[in-house]
Amino acid sequence: MAAAEGKLESPLLTSLQPSAGSGGSDGGHGASRQLESILSDESVPWGRRMCAATAVELRMLIRLAAPAVLVYMINYLMSMSTQIFSGHLGTLELAAASLGNTGIQVFAYGLMLGMGSAVETLCGQAYGASKFDMLGIYMQRSTVLLMATGVPLAVLYAFSRPILVLLGESPEIARAAAIFVYGLIPQIFAYAANFPIQKFMQAQSIMAPSAYISAATLAVHLVLSYLVVYKFGLGLLGASLMLSVSWWIIVIAQFVYIVTSSRCRLTWTGFSLQAFSGLPEFFKLSLASAVMLCLETWYFQILVLIAGLLKDPEMALASLSVCMTISGWVFMISVGFNAAASVRVSNELGAGNPKSAAFSVVVVTMLSFVLTSIISVVILLCRDYISYIYTDGDDVAQAVSKLTPLLALTLILNGIQPVLSGVAVGCGWQAFVAYVNVGCYYVVGIPLGCLLGFYFDLGAAGIWSGMIGGTLMQTLILVWVTFRTNWNKEVAESMKRLHKWEGKTPLLAGQE
């Protein structure tokens, strides 16, 4: 009886104690084993198991998600502040910065982030399986590929003006947007270095240093942007150039941390020629990841481009840019939870803990949903005033107020969908989700939005409503697929994936 009681109490008691060395690899692996032990102990009543497991999972999630959310929000604030500085130059400059930032720059952001998610899957699962030396190789391999991808993107940026005119944008807005985009060319290569570094650190649950670096960079960015735009009179070009410089500051500071920190001593062992091996196969995996996330990030970029074809494009772009900027800022919360979900799921799969992976999905999704729902209510209450942060125009304020209910609904959906995408990245489902995204976004959402916006003459609200329908469909499919997942099978698949990328063949049952 005493033995049974010891077994009953042990996991629950240990779940209330902090893991030793929580900042390092041992602490993370210890907490994972602890969570799996709690969930597997069927001698404990279900309710007590869930409470104890939730306490352990929340502790790990908050340690991951809080700095991740902070990093993504601060980085987005840099783009938002650049748009604000541009917006106070005039309505044309606001429309141009919106088109450049959301219509062109997000193209590169989506591609680079998508290709970087391949290394997120591999690093997360390798870290969970204690194959620490492979993390640095994966990071370097991804950086090589992303830098090469940046070259054609830079050419695309250089021809942004004729491209925008070809897409039907007004020549005046296209000219101003192109000036803004020219200053973002160095940012492409900062993205190429940043995302692999970021995923490398995330896989090890090292997020706080990135938050400190981003916060310090934001302070510098605000001061220098104000001087460049208003005091030196460099306008749109100066604003975008400062944004590129700030991203490079973040990249250099993060890399210095990796090289000098003892927390990365097992995962960063220096530059290696292995980074140039297996690039074609690694490119295929990166491409599947890129297609998945590009289809998501380009979706609302297309909303802005389509809005430029409406009867009053300047007003439509200005009002949508305010809503999209707020949506993007709040979206960073979900992206932070996306990163946390990806790390938690990939780590647990790599460590062979199927129950912990499944439980983490539920907790992180609910937490993100609750937070974004609260923010949606606050934004609805402030619907008549939020546009004055970006521009002084009363007409824009009225247009934004009418679009705010759609903004609130978008935020709630974004509290779920990106987190489930993070789960997909953690499991390596990128190719499947890419097909889902094509169907929901581009076969349903965009055509429906165009129908409502142009045929039924509902304008920007109609386009946005149709595209929300596509997002809702995609979210429901991801919920259903995640609910039906066989997590034991996912553990086996992660083991196969790790052996493949190490160049090893897994042993068959019974082989020595």
mmCIF file with all atom_site columns, C-alpha atoms in Angstrom, residues 133-144 255 267-277 279:
data_model
loop_
_atom_site.group_PDB
_atom_site.id
_atom_site.type_symbol
_atom_site.label_atom_id
_atom_site.label_alt_id
_atom_site.label_comp_id
_atom_site.label_asym_id
_atom_site.label_entity_id
_atom_site.label_seq_id
_atom_site.pdbx_PDB_ins_code
_atom_site.Cartn_x
_atom_site.Cartn_y
_atom_site.Cartn_z
_atom_site.occupancy
_atom_site.B_iso_or_equiv
_atom_site.pdbx_formal_charge
_atom_site.auth_seq_id
_atom_site.auth_comp_id
_atom_site.auth_asym_id
_atom_site.auth_atom_id
_atom_site.pdbx_PDB_model_num
ATOM 1  C CA . ASP A 1 133 ? 25.954 18.476 -32.675 1.00 0.00 ? 133 ASP A CA 1
ATOM 2  C CA . MET A 1 134 ? 23.527 18.412 -35.614 1.00 0.00 ? 134 MET A CA 1
ATOM 3  C CA . LEU A 1 135 ? 21.798 21.686 -34.663 1.00 0.00 ? 135 LEU A CA 1
ATOM 4  C CA . GLY A 1 136 ? 24.723 23.871 -35.761 1.00 0.00 ? 136 GLY A CA 1
ATOM 5  C CA . ILE A 1 137 ? 25.020 21.962 -39.052 1.00 0.00 ? 137 ILE A CA 1
ATOM 6  C CA . TYR A 1 138 ? 21.316 22.400 -39.795 1.00 0.00 ? 138 TYR A CA 1
ATOM 7  C CA . MET A 1 139 ? 21.526 26.131 -39.026 1.00 0.00 ? 139 MET A CA 1
ATOM 8  C CA . GLN A 1 140 ? 24.486 26.678 -41.364 1.00 0.00 ? 140 GLN A CA 1
ATOM 9  C CA . ARG A 1 141 ? 22.930 24.571 -44.133 1.00 0.00 ? 141 ARG A CA 1
ATOM 10 C CA . SER A 1 142 ? 19.717 26.601 -43.946 1.00 0.00 ? 142 SER A CA 1
ATOM 11 C CA . THR A 1 143 ? 21.623 29.913 -43.979 1.00 0.00 ? 143 THR A CA 1
ATOM 12 C CA . VAL A 1 144 ? 23.488 28.931 -47.159 1.00 0.00 ? 144 VAL A CA 1
ATOM 13 C CA . PHE A 1 255 ? 25.248 35.315 -33.644 1.00 0.00 ? 255 PHE A CA 1
ATOM 14 C CA . THR A 1 267 ? 25.155 22.750 -30.359 1.00 0.00 ? 267 THR A CA 1
ATOM 15 C CA . TRP A 1 268 ? 27.568 25.258 -31.920 1.00 0.00 ? 268 TRP A CA 1
ATOM 16 C CA . THR A 1 269 ? 30.981 23.715 -32.643 1.00 0.00 ? 269 THR A CA 1
ATOM 17 C CA . GLY A 1 270 ? 32.102 26.163 -35.312 1.00 0.00 ? 270 GLY A CA 1
ATOM 18 C CA . PHE A 1 271 ? 31.735 26.470 -39.066 1.00 0.00 ? 271 PHE A CA 1
ATOM 19 C CA . SER A 1 272 ? 31.738 23.195 -40.957 1.00 0.00 ? 272 SER A CA 1
ATOM 20 C CA . LEU A 1 273 ? 31.938 22.088 -44.591 1.00 0.00 ? 273 LEU A CA 1
ATOM 21 C CA . GLN A 1 274 ? 29.051 19.738 -43.755 1.00 0.00 ? 274 GLN A CA 1
ATOM 22 C CA . ALA A 1 275 ? 26.818 22.765 -44.229 1.00 0.00 ? 275 ALA A CA 1
ATOM 23 C CA . PHE A 1 276 ? 27.387 22.411 -47.996 1.00 0.00 ? 276 PHE A CA 1
ATOM 24 C CA . SER A 1 277 ? 26.584 18.692 -48.123 1.00 0.00 ? 277 SER A CA 1
ATOM 25 C CA . LEU A 1 279 ? 21.921 20.757 -50.135 1.00 0.00 ? 279 LEU A CA 1
#
